[in-house]
Short mmCIF file of C-alpha atoms in Angstrom, two decimals:
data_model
loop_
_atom_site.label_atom_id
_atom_site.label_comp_id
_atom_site.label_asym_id
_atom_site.label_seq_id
_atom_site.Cartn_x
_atom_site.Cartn_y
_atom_site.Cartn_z
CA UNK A 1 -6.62 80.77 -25.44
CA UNK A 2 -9.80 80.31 -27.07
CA UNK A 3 -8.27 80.42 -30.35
CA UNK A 4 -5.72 77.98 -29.32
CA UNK A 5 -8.48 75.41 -28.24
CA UNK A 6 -10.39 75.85 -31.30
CA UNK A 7 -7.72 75.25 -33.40
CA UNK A 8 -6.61 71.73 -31.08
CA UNK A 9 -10.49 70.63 -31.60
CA UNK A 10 -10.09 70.70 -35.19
CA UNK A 11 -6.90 69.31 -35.74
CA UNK A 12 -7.82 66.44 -33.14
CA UNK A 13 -11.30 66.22 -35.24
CA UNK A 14 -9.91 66.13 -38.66
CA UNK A 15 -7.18 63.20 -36.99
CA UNK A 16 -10.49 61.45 -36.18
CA UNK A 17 -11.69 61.86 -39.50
CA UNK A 18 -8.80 60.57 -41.10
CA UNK A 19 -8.69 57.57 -39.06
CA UNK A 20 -11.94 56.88 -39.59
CA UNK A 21 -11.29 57.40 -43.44
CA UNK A 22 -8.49 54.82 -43.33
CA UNK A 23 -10.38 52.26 -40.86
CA UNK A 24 -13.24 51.92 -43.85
CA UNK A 25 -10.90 52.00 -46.31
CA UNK A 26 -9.00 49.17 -44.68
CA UNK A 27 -12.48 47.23 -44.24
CA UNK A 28 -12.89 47.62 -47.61
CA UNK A 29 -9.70 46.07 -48.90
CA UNK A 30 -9.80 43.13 -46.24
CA UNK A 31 -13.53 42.11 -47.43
CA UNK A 32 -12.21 42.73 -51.03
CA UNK A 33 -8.98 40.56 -50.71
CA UNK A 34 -11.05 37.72 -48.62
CA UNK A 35 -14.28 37.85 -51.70
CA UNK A 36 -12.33 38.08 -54.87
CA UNK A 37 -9.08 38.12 -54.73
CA UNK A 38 -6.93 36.70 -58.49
CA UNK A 39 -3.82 36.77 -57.03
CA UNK A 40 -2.96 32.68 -56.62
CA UNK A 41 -5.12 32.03 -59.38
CA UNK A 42 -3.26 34.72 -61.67
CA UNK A 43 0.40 33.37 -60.36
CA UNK A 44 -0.83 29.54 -60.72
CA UNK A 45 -2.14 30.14 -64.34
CA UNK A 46 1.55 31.61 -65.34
CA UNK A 47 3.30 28.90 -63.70
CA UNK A 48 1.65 26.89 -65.80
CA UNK A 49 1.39 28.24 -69.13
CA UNK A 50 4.65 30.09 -69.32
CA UNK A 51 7.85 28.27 -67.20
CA UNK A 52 9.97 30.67 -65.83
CA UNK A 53 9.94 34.05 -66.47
CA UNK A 54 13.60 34.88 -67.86
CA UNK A 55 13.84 38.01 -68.67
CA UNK A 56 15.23 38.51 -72.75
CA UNK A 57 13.89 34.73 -73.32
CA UNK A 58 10.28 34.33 -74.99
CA UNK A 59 8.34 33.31 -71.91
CA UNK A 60 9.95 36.75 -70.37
CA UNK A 61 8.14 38.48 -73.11
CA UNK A 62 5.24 36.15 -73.02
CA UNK A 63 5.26 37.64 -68.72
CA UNK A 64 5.54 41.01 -69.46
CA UNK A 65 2.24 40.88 -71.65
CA UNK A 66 0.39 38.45 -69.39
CA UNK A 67 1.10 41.14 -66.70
CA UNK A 68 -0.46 44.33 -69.08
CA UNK A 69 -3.04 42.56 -69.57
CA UNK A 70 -4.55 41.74 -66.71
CA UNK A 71 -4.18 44.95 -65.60
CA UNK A 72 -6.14 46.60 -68.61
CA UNK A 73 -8.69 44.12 -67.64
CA UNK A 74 -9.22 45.76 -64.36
CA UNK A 75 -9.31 49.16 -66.08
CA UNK A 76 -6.54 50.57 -65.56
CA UNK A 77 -4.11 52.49 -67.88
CA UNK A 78 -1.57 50.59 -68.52
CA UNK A 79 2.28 51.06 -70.58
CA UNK A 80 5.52 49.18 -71.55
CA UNK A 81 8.14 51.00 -70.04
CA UNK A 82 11.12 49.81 -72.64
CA UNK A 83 14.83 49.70 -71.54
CA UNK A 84 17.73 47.42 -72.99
CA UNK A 85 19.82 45.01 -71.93
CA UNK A 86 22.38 42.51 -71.98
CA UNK A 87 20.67 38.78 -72.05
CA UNK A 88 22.37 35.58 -70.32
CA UNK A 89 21.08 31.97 -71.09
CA UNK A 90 23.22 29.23 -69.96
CA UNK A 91 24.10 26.53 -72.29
CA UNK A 92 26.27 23.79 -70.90
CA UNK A 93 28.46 23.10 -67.98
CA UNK A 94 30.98 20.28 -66.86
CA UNK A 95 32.66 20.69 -63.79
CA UNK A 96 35.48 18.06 -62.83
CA UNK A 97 37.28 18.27 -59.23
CA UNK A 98 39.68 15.66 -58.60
CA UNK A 99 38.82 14.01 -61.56
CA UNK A 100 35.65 13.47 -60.87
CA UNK A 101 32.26 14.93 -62.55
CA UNK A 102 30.39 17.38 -59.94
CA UNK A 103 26.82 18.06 -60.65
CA UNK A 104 27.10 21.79 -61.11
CA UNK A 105 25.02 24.80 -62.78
CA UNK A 106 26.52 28.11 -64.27
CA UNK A 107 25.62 31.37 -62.73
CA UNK A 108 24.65 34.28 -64.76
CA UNK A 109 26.69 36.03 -66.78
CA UNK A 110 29.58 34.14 -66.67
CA UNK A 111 31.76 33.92 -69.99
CA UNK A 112 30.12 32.98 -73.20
CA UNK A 113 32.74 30.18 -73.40
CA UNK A 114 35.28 29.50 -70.77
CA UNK A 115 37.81 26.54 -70.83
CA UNK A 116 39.82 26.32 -67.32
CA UNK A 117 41.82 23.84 -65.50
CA UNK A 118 43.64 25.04 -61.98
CA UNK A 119 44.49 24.56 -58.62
CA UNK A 120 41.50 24.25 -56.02
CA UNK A 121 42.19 26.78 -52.89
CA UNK A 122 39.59 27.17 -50.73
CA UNK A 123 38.30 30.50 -49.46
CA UNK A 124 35.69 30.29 -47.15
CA UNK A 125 33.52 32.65 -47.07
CA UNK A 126 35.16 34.46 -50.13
CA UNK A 127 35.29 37.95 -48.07
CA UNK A 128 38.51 40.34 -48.23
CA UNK A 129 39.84 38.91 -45.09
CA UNK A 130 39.72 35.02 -46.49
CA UNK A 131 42.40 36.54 -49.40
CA UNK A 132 44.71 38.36 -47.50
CA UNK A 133 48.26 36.41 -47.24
CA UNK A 134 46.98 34.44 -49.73
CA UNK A 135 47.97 33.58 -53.76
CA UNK A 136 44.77 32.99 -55.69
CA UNK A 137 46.10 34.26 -58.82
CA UNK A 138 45.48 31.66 -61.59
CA UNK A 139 43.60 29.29 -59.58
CA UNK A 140 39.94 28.21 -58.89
CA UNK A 141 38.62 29.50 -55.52
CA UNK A 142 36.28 27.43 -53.55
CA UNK A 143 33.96 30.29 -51.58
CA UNK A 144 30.68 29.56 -49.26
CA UNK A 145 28.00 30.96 -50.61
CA UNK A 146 26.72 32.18 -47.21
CA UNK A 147 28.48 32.41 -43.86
CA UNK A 148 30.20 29.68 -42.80
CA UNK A 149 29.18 28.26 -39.27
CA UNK A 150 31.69 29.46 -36.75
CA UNK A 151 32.41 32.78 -38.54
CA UNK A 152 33.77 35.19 -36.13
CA UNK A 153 30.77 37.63 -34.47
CA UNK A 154 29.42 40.32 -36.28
CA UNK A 155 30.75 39.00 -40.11
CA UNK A 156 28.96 40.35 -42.75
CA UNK A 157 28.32 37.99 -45.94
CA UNK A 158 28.28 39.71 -49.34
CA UNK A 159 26.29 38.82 -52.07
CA UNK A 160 27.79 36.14 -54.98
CA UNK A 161 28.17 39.03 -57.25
CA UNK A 162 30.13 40.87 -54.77
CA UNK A 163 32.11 37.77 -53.98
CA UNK A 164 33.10 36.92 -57.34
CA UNK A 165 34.30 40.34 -57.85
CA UNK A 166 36.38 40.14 -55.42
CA UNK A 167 37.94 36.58 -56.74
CA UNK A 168 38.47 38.70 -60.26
CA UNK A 169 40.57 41.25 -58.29
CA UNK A 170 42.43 38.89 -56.64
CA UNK A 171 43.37 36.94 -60.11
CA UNK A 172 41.41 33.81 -59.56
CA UNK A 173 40.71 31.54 -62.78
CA UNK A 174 37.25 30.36 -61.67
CA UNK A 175 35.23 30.58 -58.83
CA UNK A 176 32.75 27.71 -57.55
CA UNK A 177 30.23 28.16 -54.65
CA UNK A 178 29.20 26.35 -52.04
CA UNK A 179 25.79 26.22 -51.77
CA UNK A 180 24.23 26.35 -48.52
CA UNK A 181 21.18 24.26 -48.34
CA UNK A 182 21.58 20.27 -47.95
CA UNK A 183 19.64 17.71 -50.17
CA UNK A 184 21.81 18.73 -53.61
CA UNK A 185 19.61 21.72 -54.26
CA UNK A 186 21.95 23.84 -57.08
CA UNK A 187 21.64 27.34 -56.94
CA UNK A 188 21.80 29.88 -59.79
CA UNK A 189 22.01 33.71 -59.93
CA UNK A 190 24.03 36.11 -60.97
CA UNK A 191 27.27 36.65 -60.59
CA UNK A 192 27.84 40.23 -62.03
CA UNK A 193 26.94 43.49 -60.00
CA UNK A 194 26.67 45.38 -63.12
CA UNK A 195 24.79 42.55 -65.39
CA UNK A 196 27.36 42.44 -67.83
CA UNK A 197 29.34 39.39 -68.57
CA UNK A 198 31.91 39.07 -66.00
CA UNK A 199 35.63 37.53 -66.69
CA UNK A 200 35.79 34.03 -65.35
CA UNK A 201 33.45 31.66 -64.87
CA UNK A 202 31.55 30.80 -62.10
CA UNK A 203 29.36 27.81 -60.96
CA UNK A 204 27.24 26.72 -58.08
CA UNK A 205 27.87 23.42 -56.48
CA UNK A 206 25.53 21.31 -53.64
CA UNK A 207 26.10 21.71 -50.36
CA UNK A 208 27.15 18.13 -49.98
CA UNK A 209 29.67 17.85 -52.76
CA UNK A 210 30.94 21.15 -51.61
CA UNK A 211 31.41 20.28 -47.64
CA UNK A 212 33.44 17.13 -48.98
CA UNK A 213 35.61 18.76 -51.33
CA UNK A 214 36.44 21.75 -47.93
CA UNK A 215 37.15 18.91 -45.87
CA UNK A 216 39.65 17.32 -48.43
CA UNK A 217 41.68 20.72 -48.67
CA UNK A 218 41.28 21.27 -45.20
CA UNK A 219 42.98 17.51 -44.50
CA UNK A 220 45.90 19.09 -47.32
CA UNK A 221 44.92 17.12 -50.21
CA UNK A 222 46.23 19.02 -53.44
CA UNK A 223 43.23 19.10 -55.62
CA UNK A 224 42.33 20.28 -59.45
CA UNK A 225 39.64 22.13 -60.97
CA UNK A 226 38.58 22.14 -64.53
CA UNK A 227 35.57 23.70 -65.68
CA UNK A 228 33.98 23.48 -69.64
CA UNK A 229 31.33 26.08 -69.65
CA UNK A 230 29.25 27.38 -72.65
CA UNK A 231 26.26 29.98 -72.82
CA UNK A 232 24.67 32.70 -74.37
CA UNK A 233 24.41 36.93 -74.50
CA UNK A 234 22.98 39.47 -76.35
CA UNK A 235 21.91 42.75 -76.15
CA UNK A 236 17.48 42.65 -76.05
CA UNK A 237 14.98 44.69 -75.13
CA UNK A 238 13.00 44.15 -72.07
CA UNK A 239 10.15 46.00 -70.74
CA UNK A 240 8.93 46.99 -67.31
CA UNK A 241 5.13 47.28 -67.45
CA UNK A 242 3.45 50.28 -65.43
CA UNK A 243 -0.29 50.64 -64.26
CA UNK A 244 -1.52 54.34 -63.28
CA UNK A 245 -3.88 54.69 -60.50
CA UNK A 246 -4.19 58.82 -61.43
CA UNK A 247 -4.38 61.25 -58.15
CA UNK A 248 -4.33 65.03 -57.57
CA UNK A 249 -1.61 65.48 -57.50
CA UNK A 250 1.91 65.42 -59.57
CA UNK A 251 3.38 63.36 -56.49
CA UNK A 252 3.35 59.43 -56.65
CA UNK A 253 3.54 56.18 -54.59
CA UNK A 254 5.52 53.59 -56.56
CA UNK A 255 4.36 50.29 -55.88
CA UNK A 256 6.59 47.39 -57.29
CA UNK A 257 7.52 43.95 -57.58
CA UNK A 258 10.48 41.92 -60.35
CA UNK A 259 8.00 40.06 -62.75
CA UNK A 260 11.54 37.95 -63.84
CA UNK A 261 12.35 34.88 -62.81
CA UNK A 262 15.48 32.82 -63.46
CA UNK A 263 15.22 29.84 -65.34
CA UNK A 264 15.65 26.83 -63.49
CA UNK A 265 12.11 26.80 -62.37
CA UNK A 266 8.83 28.58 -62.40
CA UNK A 267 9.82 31.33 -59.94
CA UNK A 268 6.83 30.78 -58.00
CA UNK A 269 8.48 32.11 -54.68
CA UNK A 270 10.91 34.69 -56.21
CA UNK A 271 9.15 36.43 -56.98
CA UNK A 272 5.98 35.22 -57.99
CA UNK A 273 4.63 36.12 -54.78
CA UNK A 274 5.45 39.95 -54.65
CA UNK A 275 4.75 40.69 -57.96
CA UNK A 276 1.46 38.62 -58.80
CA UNK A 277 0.26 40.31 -55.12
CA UNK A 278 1.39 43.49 -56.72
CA UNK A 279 -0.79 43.19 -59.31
CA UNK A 280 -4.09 42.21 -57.28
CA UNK A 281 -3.22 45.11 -55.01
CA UNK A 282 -3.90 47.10 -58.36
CA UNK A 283 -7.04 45.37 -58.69
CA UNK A 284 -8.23 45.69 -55.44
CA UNK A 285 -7.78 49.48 -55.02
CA UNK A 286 -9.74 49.66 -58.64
CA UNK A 287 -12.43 47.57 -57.12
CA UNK A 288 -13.17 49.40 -54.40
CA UNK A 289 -13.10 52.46 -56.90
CA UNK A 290 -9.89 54.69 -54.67
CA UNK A 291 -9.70 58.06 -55.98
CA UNK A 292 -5.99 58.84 -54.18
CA UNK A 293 -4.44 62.39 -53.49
CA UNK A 294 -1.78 61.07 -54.52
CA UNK A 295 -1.10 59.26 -58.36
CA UNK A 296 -0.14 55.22 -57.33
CA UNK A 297 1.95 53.70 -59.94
CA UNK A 298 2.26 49.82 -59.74
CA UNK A 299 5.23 48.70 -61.55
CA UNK A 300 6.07 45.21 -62.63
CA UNK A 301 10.05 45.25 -62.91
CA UNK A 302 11.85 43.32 -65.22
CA UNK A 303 15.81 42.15 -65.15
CA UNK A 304 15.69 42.24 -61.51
CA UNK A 305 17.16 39.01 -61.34
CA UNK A 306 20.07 40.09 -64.23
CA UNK A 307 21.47 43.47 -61.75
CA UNK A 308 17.92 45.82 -61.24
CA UNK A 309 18.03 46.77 -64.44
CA UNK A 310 13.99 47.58 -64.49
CA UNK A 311 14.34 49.65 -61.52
CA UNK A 312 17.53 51.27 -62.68
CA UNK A 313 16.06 51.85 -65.96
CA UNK A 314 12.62 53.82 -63.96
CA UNK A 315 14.54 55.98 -61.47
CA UNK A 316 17.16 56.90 -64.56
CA UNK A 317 14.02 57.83 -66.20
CA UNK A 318 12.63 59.55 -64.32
CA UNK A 319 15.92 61.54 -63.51
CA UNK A 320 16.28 62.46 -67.35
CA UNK A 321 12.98 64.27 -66.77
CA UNK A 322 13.45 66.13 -63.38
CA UNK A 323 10.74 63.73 -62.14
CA UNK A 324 12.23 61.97 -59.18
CA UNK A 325 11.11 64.54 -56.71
CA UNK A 326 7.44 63.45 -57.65
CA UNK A 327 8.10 59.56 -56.19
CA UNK A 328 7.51 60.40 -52.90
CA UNK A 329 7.95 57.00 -51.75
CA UNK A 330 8.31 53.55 -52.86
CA UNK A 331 7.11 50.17 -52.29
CA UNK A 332 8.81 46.79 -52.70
CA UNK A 333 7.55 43.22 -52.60
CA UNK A 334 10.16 40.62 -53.39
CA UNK A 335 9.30 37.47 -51.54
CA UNK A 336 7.14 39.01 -49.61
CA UNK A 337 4.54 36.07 -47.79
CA UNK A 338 2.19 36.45 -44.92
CA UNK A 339 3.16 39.95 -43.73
CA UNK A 340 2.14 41.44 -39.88
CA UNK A 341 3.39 44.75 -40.39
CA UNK A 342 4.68 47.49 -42.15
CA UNK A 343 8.78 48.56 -43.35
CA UNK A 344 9.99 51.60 -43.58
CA UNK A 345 13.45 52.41 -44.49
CA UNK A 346 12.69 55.60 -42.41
CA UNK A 347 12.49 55.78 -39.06
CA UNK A 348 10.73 59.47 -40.00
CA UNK A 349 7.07 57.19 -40.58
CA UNK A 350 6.72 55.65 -37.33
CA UNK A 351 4.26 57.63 -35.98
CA UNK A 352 2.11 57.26 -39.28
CA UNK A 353 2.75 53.19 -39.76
CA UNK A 354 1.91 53.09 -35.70
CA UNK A 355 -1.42 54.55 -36.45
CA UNK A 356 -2.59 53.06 -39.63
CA UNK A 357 -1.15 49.47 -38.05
CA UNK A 358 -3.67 50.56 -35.07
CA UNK A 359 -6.77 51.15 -37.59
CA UNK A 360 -5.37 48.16 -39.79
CA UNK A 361 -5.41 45.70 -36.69
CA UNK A 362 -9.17 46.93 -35.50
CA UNK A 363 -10.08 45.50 -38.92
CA UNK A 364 -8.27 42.41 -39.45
CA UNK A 365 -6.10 41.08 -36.14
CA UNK A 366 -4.01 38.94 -38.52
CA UNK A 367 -2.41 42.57 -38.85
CA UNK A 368 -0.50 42.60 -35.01
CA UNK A 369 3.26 42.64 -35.78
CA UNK A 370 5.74 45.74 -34.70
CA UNK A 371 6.39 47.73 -37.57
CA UNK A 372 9.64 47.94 -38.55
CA UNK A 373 12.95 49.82 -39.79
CA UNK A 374 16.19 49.23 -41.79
CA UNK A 375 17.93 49.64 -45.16
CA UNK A 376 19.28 46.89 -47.39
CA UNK A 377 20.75 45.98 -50.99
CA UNK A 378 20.14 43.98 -53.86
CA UNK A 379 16.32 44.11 -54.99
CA UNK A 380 14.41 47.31 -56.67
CA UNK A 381 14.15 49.39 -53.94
CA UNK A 382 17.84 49.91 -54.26
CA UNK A 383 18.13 52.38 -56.50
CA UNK A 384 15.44 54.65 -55.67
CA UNK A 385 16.91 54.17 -51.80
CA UNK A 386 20.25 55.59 -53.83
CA UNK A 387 18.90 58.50 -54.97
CA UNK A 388 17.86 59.44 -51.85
CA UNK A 389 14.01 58.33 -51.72
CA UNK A 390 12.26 56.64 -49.31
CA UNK A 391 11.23 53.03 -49.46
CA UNK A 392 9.08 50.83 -47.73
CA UNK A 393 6.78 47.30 -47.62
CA UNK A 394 6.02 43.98 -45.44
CA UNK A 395 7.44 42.84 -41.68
CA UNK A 396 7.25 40.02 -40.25
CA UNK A 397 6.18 37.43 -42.36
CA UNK A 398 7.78 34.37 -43.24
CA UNK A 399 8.15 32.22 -46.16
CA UNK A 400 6.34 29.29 -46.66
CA UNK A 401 7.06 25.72 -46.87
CA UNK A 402 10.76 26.21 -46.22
CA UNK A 403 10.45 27.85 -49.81
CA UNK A 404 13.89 30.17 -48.67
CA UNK A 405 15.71 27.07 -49.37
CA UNK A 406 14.76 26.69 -52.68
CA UNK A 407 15.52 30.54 -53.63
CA UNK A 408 17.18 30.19 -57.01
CA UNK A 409 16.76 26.79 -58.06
CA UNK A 410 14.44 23.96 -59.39
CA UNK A 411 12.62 23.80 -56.73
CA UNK A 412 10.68 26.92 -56.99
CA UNK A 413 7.82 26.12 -57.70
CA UNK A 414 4.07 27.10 -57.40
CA UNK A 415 3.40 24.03 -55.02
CA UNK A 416 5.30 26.05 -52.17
CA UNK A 417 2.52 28.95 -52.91
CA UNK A 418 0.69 29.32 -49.43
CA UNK A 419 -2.68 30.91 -50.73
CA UNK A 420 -3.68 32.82 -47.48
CA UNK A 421 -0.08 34.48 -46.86
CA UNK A 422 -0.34 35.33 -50.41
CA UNK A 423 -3.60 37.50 -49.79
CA UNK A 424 -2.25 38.79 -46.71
CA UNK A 425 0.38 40.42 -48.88
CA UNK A 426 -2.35 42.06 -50.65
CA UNK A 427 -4.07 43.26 -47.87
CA UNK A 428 -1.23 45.29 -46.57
CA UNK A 429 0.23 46.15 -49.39
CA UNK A 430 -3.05 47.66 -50.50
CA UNK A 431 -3.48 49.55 -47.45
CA UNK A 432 -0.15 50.73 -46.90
CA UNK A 433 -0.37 52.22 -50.70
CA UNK A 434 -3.90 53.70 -49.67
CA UNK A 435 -2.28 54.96 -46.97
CA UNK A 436 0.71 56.88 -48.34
CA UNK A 437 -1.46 58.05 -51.01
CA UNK A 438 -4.11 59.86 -49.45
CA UNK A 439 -1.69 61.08 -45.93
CA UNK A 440 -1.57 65.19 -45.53
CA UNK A 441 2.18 64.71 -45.38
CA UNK A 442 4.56 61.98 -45.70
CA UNK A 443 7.18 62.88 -43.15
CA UNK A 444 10.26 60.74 -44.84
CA UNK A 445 11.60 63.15 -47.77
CA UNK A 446 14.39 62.55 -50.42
CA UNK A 447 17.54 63.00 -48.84
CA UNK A 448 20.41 65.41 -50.11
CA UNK A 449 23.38 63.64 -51.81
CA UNK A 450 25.21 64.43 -48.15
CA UNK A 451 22.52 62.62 -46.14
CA UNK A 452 22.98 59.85 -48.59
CA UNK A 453 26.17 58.87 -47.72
CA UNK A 454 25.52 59.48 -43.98
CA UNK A 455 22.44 57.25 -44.52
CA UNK A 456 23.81 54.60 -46.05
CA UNK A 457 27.20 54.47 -43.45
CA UNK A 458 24.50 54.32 -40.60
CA UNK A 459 22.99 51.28 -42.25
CA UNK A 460 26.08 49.45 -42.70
CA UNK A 461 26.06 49.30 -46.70
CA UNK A 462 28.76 51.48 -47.53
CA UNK A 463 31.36 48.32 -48.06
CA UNK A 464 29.41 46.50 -50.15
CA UNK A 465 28.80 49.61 -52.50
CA UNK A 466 32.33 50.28 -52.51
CA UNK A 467 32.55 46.50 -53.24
CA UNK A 468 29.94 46.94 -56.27
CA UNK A 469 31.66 50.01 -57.51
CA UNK A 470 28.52 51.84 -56.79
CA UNK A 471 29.91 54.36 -54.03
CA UNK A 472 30.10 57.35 -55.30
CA UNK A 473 31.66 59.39 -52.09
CA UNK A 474 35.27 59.77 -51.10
#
């Protein structure tokens, strides 16, 4: 009995200790973030000077150093992490319907030249259902680009990628979007899941245009598409740029954000925001001089935007080497503004993110929001969550300045840039990396390939991976 009690004291006082530990640690990065942080400076500058930040193009290259150095400038040790791919710059587009010119812009990785002229069928929301019973084969397909209001309950949209590959197997010609948001805004993107040039062409139209051209086919008027389309691909190298905060141990936190940007406009929002916060997180945690149990990589992705190809190219990496059981979890900030609370895609770290969001919140009461669970698609967390790892980041935040509207387009830009939310994305992010780097145990392991599958059928993303052709089960 007496051993017993002993041995709850000292577990309950090295708990204490530990809390205490993270509550100064947490004070430190709050005063640290409020004093000095670079972060909307550092994103404003590269708005500025460099444009966009296409990934292949010379201000992509012009990113991906602007992004090493500032982190050798806060001392840390810092490396290109090289990987190939295949480039996509559009060059021209004319899109007639009916006859008449529609202002229109390519999405990515459509064909280096394409030359159609078909019928106009519209698909709604361009899902498997919309095509059954239904000819599309040599024909342009009109598809929403998100859920059409009055869908039935419990519809799940796919991304444009997955969309258009669905058109392809159904035989369409061409396939133009519907964008979403009123006020003309054009969307871009791309259209591939595996960022290679897909096999018809496919363009992004406003939300206007696009609800009068539905309501023509809906009244049965037989309408045309042609589409003139010209662009460019190659094979380039890109580079995904990797700062080592060095712990002791051979485990890591991966801490990341896309660097790329698509070209329409500065890419302020997406993702300007996660990954310029990404990179004052690194500069924070130097500041206040962290020594970690744990090694904390920060990694600036690039070709995000162009299929993950950064992130694919760091977790195939690191499974050439037998490393991936040293990522013991991951962190992803893509959009990320204004945050309350910590993600998990494991419900395993509740108790943890419950107690640091505790110590976090006696700090800094911005920091009140219900920490939260769930598993999703298409940004870099993906493929480490494929390979079984853990991944993690920001709730309940919001974007600012309606900026989710302009996700994709020309209106990106750093104007939308809310300067506070910005540094509350450091704050967490810095103390949730802290956090996971200097826990006893992080209770969310990589899962075998079984719980995988199981894992990802729970979550709902098993028909959109068959969709992508990245299933890999029966």
């Amino acid at each position: 009995m007496r051993i017993s009690l002993f041995l709850l004291l000292t577990i309950t006082s090295l708990h204490s200790f530990a809390q205490d530990q993270f509550a100064k640690a947490y004070a430190q990065i709050v005063t640290e973030v409020n004093q000095n942080s670079n972060a909307y400076t550092n994103l404003k500058q590269a708005t500025e000077s460099l444009g966009h930040r296409l990934t292949g193009s010379e201000q992509g290259e012009k990113a991906e150093k602007l992004a090493f150095d500032l982190l050798k400038s806060y001392g840390y040790d810092v490396r290109f992490q090289p990987f190939q791919m295949v480039s996509w710059q559009r060059k021209s587009l004319t899109l007639t319907i009916a006859n008449q010119q529609v202002k229109a812009v390519a999405l990515a990785h459509s064909p280096i030249e394409a030359r159609t002229e078909s019928s106009l069928v519209d698909m709604g929301n361009g899902l498997e259902n919309d095509y059954m019973g239904k000819d599309v084969k040599g024909k342009t397909v009109l598809v929403y680009l998100q859920l059409l209001p009055g869908s039935a309950p419990g519809t799940k949209n796919l991304h444009r990628s997955e969309k258009t590959a669905i058109a392809i197997k159904h035989g369409a010609e061409a396939i133009v979007f519907v964008n979403a948001v009123p006020g003309g805004v054009l969307l871009t993107g791309t259209a591939s899941i595996t960022g290679d040039l897909i096999t018809i062409p496919a363009a992004c139209i406003g939300y206007e245009d696009g609800m009068a051209i539905k309501a023509r086919l809906q009244k049965g008027d037989m309408l045309s598409a042609a589409m003139i389309m010209k662009n460019e691909s190659a094979r380039v190298n890109a580079r995904n740029v990797i700062a080592t905060l060095k712990g002791k141990s051979k485990e890591k936190i991966v801490v990341g954000g896309h660097l790329d940007s698509w070209d329409l406009a500065t890419g302020a929002i997406d993702n300007g925001i996660g990954s310029f916060a990404v990179i004052d997180m690194a500069r924070t945690l130097k500041r206040i001089k962290v020594k970690p149990k744990r090694t904390i990589e920060f990694v600036l992705f690039m070709g995000e935007e162009q299929g993950l190809l950064g992130s694919k190219a760091y977790v195939a990496d690191a499974a050439a080497k037998n490393k991936l059981d040293d990522i013991a979890f991951m962190l992803n900030f893509d959009m990320t503004n204004a945050p309350t609370a910590f993600h998990s895609s494991r419900e395993e770290m509740q108790n943890l993110y419950r107690d640091w969001m505790k110590q976090l919140h006696s700090v800094d009461s911005t920091f009140h929001g219900k920490v939260s669970f769930g598993a999703g698609l298409h940004s870099d967390h993906q493929p480490f969550m494929l390979v079984g790892l853990p991944y993690g980041g920001g709730a309940g935040g919001i974007l600012p300045n309606n900026a989710g509207a302009y996700y994709h387009s020309d209106k990106d830009v750093f104007s939308l840039v809310d300067k506070k939310g910005l540094e509350q994305t450091v704050m967490l992010g810095a103390a949730l990396a802290y956090s996971l780097a200097n826990t006893a145990q992080i209770p969310a392991h990589r899962l075998s390939d079984g719980a995988i599958k199981d894992y990802l059928e729970r979550n709902g993303l098993k028909t959109p991976l068959q969709v992508s052709g990245e299933w890999r089960w029966e």
